[in-house]
Short mmCIF file of C-alpha atoms and ligand atoms in Angstrom, two decimals:
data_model
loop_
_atom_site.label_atom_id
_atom_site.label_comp_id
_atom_site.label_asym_id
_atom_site.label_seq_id
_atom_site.Cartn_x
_atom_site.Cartn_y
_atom_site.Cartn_z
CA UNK R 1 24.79 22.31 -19.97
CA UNK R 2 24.79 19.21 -17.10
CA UNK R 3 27.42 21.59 -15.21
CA UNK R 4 25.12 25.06 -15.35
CA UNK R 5 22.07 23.01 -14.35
CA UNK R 6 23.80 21.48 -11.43
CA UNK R 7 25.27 25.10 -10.43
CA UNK R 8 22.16 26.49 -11.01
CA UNK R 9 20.42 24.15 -8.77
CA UNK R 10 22.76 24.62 -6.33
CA UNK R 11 22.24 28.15 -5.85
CA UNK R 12 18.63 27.01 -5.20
CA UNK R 13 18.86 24.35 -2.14
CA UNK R 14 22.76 24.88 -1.06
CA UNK R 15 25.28 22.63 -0.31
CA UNK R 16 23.64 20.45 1.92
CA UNK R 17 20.49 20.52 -0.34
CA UNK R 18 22.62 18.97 -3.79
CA UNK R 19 24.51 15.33 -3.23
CA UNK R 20 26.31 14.52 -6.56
CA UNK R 21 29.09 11.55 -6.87
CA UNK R 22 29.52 8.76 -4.55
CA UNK R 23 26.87 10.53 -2.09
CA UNK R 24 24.17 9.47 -4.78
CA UNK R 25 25.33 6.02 -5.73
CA UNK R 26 25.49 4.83 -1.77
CA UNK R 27 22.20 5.37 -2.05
CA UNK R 28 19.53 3.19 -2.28
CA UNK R 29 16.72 3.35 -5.11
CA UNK R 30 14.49 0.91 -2.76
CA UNK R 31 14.49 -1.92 -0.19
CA UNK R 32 13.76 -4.49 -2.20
CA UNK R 33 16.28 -5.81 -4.62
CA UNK R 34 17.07 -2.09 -4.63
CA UNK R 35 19.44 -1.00 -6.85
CA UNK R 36 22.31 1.96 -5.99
CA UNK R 37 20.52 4.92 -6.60
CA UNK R 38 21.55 6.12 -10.83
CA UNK R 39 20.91 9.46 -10.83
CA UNK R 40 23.39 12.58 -11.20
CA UNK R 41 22.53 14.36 -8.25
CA UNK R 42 19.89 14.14 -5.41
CA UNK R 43 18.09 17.28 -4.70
CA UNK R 44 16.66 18.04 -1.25
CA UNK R 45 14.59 21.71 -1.18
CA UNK R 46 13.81 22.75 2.25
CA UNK R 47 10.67 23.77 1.70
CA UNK R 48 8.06 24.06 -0.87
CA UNK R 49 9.53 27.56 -2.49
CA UNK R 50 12.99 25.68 -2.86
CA UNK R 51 10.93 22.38 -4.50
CA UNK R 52 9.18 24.84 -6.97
CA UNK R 53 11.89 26.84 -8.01
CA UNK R 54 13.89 23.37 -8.65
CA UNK R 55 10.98 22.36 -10.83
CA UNK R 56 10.80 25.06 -12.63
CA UNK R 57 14.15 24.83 -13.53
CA UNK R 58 14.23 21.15 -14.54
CA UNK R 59 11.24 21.82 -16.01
CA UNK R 60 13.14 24.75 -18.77
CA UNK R 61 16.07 21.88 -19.01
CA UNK R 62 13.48 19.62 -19.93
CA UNK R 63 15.49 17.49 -17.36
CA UNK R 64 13.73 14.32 -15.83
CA UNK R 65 13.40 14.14 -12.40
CA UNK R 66 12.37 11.15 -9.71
CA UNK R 67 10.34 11.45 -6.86
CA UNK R 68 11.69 9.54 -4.14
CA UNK R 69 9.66 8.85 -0.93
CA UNK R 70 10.87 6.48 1.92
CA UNK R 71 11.72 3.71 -0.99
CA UNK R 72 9.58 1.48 0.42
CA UNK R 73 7.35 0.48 -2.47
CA UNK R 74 7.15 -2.58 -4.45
CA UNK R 75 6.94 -1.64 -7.79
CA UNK R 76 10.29 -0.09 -8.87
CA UNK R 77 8.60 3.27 -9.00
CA UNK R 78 11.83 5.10 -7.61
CA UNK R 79 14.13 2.95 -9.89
CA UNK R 80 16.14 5.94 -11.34
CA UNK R 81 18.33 6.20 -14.51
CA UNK R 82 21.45 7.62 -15.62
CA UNK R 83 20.16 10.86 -16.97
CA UNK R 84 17.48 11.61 -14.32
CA UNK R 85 17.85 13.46 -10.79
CA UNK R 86 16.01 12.72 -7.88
CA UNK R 87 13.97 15.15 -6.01
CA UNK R 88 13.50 13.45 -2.56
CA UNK R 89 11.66 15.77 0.25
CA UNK R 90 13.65 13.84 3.19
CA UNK R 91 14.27 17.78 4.58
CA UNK R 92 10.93 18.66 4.93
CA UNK R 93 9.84 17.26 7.66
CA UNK R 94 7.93 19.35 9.33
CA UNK R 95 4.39 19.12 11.06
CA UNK R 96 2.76 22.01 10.46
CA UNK R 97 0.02 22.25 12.89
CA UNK R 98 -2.45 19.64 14.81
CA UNK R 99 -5.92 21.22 15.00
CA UNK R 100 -7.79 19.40 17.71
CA UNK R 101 -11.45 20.90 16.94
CA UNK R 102 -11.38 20.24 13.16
CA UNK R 103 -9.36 16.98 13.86
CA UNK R 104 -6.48 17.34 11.10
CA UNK R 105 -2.95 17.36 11.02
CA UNK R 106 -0.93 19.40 8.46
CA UNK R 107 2.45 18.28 7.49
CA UNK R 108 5.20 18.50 4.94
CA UNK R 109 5.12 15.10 2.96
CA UNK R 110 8.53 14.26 3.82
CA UNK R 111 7.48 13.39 7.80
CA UNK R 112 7.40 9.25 7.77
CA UNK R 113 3.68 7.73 8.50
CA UNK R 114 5.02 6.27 11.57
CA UNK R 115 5.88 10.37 12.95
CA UNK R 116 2.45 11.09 11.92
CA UNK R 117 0.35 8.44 14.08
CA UNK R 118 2.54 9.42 16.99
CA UNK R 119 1.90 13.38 16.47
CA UNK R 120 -1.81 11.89 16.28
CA UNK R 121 -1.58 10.07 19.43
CA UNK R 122 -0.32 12.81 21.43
CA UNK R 123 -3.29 14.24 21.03
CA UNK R 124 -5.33 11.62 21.78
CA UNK R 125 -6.36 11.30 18.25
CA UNK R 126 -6.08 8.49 15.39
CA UNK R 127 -4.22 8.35 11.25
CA UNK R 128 -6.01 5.26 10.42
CA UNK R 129 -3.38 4.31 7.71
CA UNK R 130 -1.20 1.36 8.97
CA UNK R 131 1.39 -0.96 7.11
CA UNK R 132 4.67 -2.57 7.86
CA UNK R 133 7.13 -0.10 6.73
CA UNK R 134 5.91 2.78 8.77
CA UNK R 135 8.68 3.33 9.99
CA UNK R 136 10.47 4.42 6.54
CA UNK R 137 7.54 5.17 4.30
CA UNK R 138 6.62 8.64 3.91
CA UNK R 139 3.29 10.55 4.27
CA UNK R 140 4.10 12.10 1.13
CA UNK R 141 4.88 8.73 -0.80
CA UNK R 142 1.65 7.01 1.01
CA UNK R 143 -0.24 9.50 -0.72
CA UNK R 144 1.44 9.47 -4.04
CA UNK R 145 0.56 5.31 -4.08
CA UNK R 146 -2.49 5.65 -1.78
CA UNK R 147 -1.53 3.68 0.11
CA UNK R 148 -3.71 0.55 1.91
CA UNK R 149 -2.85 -1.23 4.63
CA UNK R 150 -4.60 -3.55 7.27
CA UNK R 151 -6.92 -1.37 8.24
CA UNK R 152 -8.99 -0.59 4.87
CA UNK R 153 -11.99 -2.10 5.58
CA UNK R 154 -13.15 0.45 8.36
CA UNK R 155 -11.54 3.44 6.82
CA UNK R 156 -10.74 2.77 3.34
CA UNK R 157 -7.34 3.71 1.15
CA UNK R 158 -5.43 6.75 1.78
CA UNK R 159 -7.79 8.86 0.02
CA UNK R 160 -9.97 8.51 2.57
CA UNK R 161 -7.93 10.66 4.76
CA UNK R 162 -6.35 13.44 3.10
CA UNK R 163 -8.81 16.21 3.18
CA UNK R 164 -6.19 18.57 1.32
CA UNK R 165 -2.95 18.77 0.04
CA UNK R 166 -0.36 20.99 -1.86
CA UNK R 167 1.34 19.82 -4.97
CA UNK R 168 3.86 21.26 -7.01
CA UNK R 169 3.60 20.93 -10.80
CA UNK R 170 6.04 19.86 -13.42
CA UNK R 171 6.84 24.11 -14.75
CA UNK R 172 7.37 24.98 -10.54
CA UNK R 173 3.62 26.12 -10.41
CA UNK R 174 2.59 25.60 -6.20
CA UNK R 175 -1.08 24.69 -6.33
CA UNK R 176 -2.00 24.87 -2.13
CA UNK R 177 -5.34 23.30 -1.61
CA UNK R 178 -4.82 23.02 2.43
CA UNK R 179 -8.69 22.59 2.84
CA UNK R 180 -9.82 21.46 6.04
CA UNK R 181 -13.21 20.81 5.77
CA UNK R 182 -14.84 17.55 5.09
CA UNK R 183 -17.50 18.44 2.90
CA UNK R 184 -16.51 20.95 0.01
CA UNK R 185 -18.06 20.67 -3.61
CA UNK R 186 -16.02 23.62 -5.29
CA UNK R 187 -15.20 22.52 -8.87
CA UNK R 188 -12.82 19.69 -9.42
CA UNK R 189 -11.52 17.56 -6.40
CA UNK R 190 -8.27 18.70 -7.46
CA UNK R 191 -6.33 17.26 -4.29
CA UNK R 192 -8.06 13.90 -5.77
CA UNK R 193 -6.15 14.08 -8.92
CA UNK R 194 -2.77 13.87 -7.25
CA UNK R 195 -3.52 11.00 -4.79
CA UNK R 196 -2.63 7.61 -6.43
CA UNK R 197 -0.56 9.10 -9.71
CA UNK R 198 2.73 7.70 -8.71
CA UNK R 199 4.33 11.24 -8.59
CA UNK R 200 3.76 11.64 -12.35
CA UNK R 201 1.33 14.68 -11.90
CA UNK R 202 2.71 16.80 -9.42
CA UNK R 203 5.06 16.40 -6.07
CA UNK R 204 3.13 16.37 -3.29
CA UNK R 205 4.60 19.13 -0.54
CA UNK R 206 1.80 19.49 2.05
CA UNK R 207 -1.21 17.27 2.97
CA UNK R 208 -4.37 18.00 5.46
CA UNK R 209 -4.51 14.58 7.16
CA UNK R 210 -8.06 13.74 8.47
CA UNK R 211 -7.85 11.99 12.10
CA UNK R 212 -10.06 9.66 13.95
CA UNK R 213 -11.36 9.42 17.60
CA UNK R 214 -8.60 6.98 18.91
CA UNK R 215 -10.04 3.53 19.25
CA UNK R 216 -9.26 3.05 22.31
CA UNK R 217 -10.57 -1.40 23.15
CA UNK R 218 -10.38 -3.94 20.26
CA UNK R 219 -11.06 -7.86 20.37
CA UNK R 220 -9.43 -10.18 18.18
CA UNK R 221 -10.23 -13.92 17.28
CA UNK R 222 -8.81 -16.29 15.33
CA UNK R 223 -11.14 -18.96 13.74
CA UNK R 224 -11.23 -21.85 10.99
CA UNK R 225 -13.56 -22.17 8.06
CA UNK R 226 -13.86 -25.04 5.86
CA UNK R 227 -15.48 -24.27 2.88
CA UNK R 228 -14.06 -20.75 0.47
CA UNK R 229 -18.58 -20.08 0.11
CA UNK R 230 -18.50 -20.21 4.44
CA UNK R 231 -15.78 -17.03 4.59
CA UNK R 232 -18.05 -14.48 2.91
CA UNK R 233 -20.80 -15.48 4.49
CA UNK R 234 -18.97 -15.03 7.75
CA UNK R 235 -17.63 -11.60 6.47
CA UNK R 236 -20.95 -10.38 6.16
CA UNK R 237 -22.33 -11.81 9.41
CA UNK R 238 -19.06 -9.89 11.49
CA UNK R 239 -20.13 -6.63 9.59
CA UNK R 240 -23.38 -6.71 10.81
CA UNK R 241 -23.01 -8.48 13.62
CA UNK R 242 -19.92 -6.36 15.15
CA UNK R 243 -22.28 -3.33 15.24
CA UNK R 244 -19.60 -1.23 12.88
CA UNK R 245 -16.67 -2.17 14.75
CA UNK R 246 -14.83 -4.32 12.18
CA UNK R 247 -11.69 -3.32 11.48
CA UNK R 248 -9.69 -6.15 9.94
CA UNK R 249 -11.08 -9.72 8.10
CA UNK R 250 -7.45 -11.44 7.14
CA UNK R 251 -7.82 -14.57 5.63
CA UNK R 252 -4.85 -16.48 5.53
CA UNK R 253 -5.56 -19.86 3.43
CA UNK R 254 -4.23 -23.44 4.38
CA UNK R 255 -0.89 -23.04 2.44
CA UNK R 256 0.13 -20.11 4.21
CA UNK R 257 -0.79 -20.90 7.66
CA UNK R 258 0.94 -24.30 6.89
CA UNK R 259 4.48 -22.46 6.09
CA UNK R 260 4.73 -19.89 8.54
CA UNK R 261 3.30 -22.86 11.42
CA UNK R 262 5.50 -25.22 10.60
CA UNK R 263 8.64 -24.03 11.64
CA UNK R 264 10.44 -23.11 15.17
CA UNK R 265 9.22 -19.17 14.33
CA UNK R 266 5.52 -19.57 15.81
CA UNK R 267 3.46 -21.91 17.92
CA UNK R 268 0.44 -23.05 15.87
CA UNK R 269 -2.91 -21.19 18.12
CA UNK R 270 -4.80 -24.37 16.52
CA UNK R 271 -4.14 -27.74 14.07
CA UNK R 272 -3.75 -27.11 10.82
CA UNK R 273 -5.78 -29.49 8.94
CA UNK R 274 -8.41 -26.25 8.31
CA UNK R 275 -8.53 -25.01 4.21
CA UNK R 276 -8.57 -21.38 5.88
CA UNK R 277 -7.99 -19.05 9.13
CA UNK R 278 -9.45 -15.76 9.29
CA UNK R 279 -8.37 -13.14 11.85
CA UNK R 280 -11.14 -11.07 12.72
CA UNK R 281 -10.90 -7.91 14.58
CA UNK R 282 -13.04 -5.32 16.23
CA UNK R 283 -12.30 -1.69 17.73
CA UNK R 284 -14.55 0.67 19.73
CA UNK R 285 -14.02 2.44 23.02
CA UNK R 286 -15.50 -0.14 25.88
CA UNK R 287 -13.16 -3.57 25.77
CA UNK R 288 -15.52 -5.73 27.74
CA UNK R 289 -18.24 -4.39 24.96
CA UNK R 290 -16.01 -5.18 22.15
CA UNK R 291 -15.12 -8.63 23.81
CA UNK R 292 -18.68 -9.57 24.21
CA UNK R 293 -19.63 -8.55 20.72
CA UNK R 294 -17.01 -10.65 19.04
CA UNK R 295 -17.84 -13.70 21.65
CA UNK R 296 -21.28 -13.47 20.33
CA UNK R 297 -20.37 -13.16 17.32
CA UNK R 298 -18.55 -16.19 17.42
CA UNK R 299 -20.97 -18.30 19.28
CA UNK R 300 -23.71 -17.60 15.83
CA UNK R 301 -20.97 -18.37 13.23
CA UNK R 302 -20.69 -21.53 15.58
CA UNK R 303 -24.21 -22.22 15.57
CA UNK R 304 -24.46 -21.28 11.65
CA UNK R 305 -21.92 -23.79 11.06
CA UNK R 306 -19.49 -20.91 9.09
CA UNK R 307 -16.57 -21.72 11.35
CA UNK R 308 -15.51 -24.84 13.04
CA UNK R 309 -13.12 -23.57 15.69
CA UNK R 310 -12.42 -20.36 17.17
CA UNK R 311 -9.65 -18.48 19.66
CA UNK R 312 -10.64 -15.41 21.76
CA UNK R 313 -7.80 -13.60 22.60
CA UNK R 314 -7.95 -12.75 25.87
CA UNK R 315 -4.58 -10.80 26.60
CA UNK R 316 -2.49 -8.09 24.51
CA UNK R 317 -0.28 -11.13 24.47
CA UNK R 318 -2.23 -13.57 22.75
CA UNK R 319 -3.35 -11.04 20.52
CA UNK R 320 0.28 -10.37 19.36
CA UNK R 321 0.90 -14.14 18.70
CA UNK R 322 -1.66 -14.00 15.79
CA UNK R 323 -0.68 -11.39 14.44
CA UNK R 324 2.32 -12.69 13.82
CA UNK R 325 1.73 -15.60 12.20
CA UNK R 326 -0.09 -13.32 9.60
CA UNK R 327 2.81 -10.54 9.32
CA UNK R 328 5.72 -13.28 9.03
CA UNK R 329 6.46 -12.76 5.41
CA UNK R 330 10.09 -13.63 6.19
CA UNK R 331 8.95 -17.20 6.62
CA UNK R 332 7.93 -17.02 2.82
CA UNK R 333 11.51 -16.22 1.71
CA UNK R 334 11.92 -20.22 2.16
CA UNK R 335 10.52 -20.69 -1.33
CA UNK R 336 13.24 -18.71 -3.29
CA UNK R 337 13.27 -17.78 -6.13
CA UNK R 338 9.60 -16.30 -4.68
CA UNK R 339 7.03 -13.74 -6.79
CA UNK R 340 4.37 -11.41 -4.87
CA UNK R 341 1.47 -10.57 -6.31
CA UNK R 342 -1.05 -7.55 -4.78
CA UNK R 343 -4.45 -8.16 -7.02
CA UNK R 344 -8.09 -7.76 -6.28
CA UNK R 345 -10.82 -9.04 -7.76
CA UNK R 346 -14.81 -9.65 -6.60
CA UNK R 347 -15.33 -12.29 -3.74
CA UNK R 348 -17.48 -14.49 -5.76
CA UNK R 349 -14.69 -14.62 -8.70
CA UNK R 350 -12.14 -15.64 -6.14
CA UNK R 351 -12.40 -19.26 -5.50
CA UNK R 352 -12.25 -20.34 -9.58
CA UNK R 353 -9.92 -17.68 -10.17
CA UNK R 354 -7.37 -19.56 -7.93
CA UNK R 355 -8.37 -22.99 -8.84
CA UNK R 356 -7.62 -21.70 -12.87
CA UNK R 357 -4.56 -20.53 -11.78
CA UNK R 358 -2.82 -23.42 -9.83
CA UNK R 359 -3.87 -25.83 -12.57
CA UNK R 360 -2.19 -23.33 -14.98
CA UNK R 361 0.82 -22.90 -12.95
CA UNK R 362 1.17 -26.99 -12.51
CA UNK R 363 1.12 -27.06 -16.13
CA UNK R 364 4.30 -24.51 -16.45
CA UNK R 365 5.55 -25.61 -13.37
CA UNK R 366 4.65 -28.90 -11.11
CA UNK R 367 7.34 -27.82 -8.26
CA UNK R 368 5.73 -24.23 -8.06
CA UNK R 369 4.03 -23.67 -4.50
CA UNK R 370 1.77 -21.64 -4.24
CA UNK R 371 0.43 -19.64 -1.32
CA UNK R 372 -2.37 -16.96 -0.54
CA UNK R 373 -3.37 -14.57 2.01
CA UNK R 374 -4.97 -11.33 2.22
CA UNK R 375 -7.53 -8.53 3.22
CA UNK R 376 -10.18 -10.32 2.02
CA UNK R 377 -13.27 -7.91 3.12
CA UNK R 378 -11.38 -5.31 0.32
CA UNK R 379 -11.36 -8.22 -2.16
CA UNK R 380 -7.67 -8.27 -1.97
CA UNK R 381 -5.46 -11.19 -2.20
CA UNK R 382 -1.76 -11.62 -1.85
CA UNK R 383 -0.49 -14.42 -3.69
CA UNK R 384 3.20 -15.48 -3.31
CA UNK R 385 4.36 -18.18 -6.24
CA UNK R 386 7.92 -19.76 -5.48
CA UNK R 387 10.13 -22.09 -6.86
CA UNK R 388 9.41 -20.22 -10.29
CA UNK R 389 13.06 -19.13 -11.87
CA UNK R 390 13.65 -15.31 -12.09
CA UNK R 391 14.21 -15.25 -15.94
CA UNK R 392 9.99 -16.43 -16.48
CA UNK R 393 8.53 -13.41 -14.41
CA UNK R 394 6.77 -12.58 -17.23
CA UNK R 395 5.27 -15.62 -18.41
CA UNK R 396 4.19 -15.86 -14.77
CA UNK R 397 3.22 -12.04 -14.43
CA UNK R 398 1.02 -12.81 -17.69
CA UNK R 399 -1.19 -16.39 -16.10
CA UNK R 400 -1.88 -14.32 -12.82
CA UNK R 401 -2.95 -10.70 -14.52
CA UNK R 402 -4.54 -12.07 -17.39
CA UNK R 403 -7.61 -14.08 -16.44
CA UNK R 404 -8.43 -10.99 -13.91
CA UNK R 405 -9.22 -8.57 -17.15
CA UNK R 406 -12.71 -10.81 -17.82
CA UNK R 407 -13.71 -11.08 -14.14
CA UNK R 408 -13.84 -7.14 -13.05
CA UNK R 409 -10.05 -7.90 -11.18
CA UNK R 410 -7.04 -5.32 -10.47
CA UNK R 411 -3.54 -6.16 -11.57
CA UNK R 412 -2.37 -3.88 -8.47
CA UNK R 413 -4.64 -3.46 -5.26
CA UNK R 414 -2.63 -1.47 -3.41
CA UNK R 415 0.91 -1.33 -4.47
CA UNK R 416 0.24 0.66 -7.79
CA UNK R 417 1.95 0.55 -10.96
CA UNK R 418 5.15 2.04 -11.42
CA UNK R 419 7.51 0.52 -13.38
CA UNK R 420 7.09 -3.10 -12.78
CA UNK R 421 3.11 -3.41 -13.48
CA UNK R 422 3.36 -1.35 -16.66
CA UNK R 423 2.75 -3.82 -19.16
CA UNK R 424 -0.45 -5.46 -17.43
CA UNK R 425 -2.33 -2.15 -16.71
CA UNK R 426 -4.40 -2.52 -19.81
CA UNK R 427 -5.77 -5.59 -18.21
CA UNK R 428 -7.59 -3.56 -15.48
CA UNK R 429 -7.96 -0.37 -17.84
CA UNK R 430 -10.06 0.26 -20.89
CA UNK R 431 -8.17 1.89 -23.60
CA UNK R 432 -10.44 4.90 -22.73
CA UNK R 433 -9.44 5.31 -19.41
CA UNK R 434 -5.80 5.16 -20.18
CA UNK R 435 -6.01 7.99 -23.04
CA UNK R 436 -8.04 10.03 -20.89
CA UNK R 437 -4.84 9.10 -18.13
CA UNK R 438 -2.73 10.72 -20.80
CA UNK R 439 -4.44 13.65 -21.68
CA UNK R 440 -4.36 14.69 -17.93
CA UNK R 441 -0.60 14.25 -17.76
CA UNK R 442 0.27 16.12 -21.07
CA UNK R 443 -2.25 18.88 -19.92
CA UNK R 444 0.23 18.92 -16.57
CA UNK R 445 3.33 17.97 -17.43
CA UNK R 446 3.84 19.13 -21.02
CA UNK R 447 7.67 17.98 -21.31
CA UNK R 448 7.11 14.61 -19.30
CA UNK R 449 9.54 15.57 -16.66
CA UNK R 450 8.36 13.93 -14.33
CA UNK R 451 8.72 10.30 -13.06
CA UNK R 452 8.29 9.02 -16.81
CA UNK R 453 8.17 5.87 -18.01
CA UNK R 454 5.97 5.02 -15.00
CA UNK R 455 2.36 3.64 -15.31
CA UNK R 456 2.10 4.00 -19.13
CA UNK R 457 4.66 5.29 -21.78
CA UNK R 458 3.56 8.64 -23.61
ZN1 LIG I 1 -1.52 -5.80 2.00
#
């Protein structure tokens, strides 16, 4: 039975489209503590026909399949097992077409996010969606985790962007909703329904990516705030006072600027005695506009008493520097053995929420250190807990997600589910909502083919 489905499969994608044997475990199942890729074969259709007529297939086998993206997510959602084959889309890579009038760019969903902001740029145009691994991550996986980034605030998740897109379902059906048009109230928002489900309704082959007039002047600052009640305060003031033009509010609190300051890595911009550091940043299309706005800006948060120093970058240079300081995750690998944590929850909840928390985590464990940073204008917080062993994960999993069920909080902001998050979803879902999440993937995926085991268990 394995053998016909592997020759069968073969006579779909070819030789170069079916890896079986040591060319599947050399792979990786992700970049994190990834594990060699478990799977019996890695299939790679060239194009959409070949990824529907594999579906189909696996789909009569009743034969589990993984999607894999660029493996750059964070919650184990392309950890495979023994009996499951991957479907990864790393041959279609094509962009489709780049329509300048309409502003959208079609591609396959294999093409990485960082090939689709230069295929934007060309053109003089803007994709919006930023993060780190750009360079590996792929449209289609960004789409399947709408995906967040840095840049949220102005233009929200990846749903914001993806006007239309064609899946392929579980039995090989191709459902091509390509629709270019911004406004469109036909039925169902069916290209809706696949964005965020982890690859568990459908594989993504084709999306219509929405693009932005290129921002083409921004003006950062970097400025102190004493008091957790000062930074929303301040958040509002830059939204209103920046005319629109905000486009990222990090907050970095005292703990992290502290670690990633101290050492030979990164010049501290100012002392760091402050409880928090926000990095506020504004685009348009004028730069001594966007300067003077943010100077402004400044000068009333001065006045108001919200901040109590501030930097104006005043070269691409200094700009650079403080962003740093806020990407430098590698400084946090200091505090091994180290746990992330991607939650949101409402501004006003924050400041108790954390206070609970480090007393709880004292409690379990006084050598714990604890540090937070974040997109704070989304309500999302990154908390990284070291010095906490491996083996209690989940009695630490269990004091950060619980106490975020009773304040309106998200166990997973922006890094979804998958595998890892599982147990904790019912903290941020009513029972309701997670039958009705059921009912949609038995109505689409009868046999549970595909990706199972991720975000609930049928
Ligand atoms: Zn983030």
């Amino acid at each position: 039975m394995k053998q016909n489905l592997l020759t069968a499969l073969r006579d779909i994608v070819g030789d170069t489209g079916l890896l079986t044997g040591s060319d599947v475990s050399q792979r990786q199942d992700g970049l994190l503590n990834g594990q060699s890729c478990q799977a019996k074969a890695v299939v790679r259709p060239a194009d959409s026909e070949e990824l529907s007529a594999v579906l189909k297939l696996c789909h009569q086998h009743q034969q589990p399949v993984t999607t894999q993206g660029g493996l750059t997510g964070l919650v184990a959602g392309a950890f495979t097992k023994a009996d499951e084959i991957v479907v990864s889309l790393e041959r279609m890579r094509k962009v489709i077409e780049l329509d300048r009038v309409n502003r959208t760019l079609t591609v396959e969903a294999g093409v990485t996010l960082q090939a689709v902001q230069e295929a934007a740029e060309a053109a003089d145009l803007f994709y919006p969606v930023d993060l780190g691994a750009r360079g590996s991550a792929t449209i289609g996986g960004t789409i399947a985790t709408n995906a967040g980034g840095n840049r949220v605030l102005r233009y929200g998740m990846t749903r914001a962007s993806v006007l239309g897109l064609e899946a392929v379902l579980a039995d090989g059906t191709c459902i091509s909703s390509l629709n270019k048009v911004i406004k469109n109230n036909t039925g169902y928002d069916l290209p809706q329904l696949f964005i965020g489900s982890e690859g568990t309704l459908g594989v993504v082959s084709k999306a219509v990516l929405r693009l932005r007039p290129k921002p083409s002047a921004e003006a950062t600052a970097l400025v102190a705030v004493q008091d957790f009640s000062q930074l929303s305060k301040l958040l509002n003031l830059a939204e209103s006072g920046l005319g629109g033009g905000l486009s990222s509010f990090e907050v970095m609190w005292n703990s992290f600027y502290r670690l990633v300051t101290s050492g030979d890595r990164h010049t501290a911009p100012m002392n760091d005695e402050y409880p928090f550091y926000v990095i506020i940043e504004t685009q348009g299309s004028n730069h001594e506009q966007e300067q003077q706005r943010l100077e402004s800006l400044l000068e009333a948060a001065l006045e108001a008493e919200l901040i109590s120093d501030a930097i104006l970058t005043r070269s691409e240079a200094e700009r650079e520097k403080i962003w740093a300081i806020r990407d430098d995750v590698e400084a946090l690998l200091n505090l091994s053995p180290v746990h992330g944590f991607d939650i949101s929850l409402p501004i006003p909840e924050m400041e108790a929420y954390l206070n609970q928390l480090q007393q709880a985590l004292s409690q379990h464990w006084p050598d714990h250190h604890q540090v937070v940073f974040g997109h704070l204008g989304d309500g999302n917080l990154h908390l990284i807990i070291g010095k906490v062993p491996y083996a209690e994960k989940a009695t630490l999993d269990e004091l950060v997600y619980a106490p975020l069920a009773g304040i309106g909080g998200s166990v997973s902001a922006e890094h979804c589910i998958g595998y890892d998050k599982k147990p904790y979803l019912k903290y941020s879902r009513s029972e309701a909502e997670i039958e009705l999440m059921k009912t949609l993937k038995r109505a689409l995926d009868p046999a549970n083919i595909l990706n199972p085991g991720r975000v609930f268990d049928l």
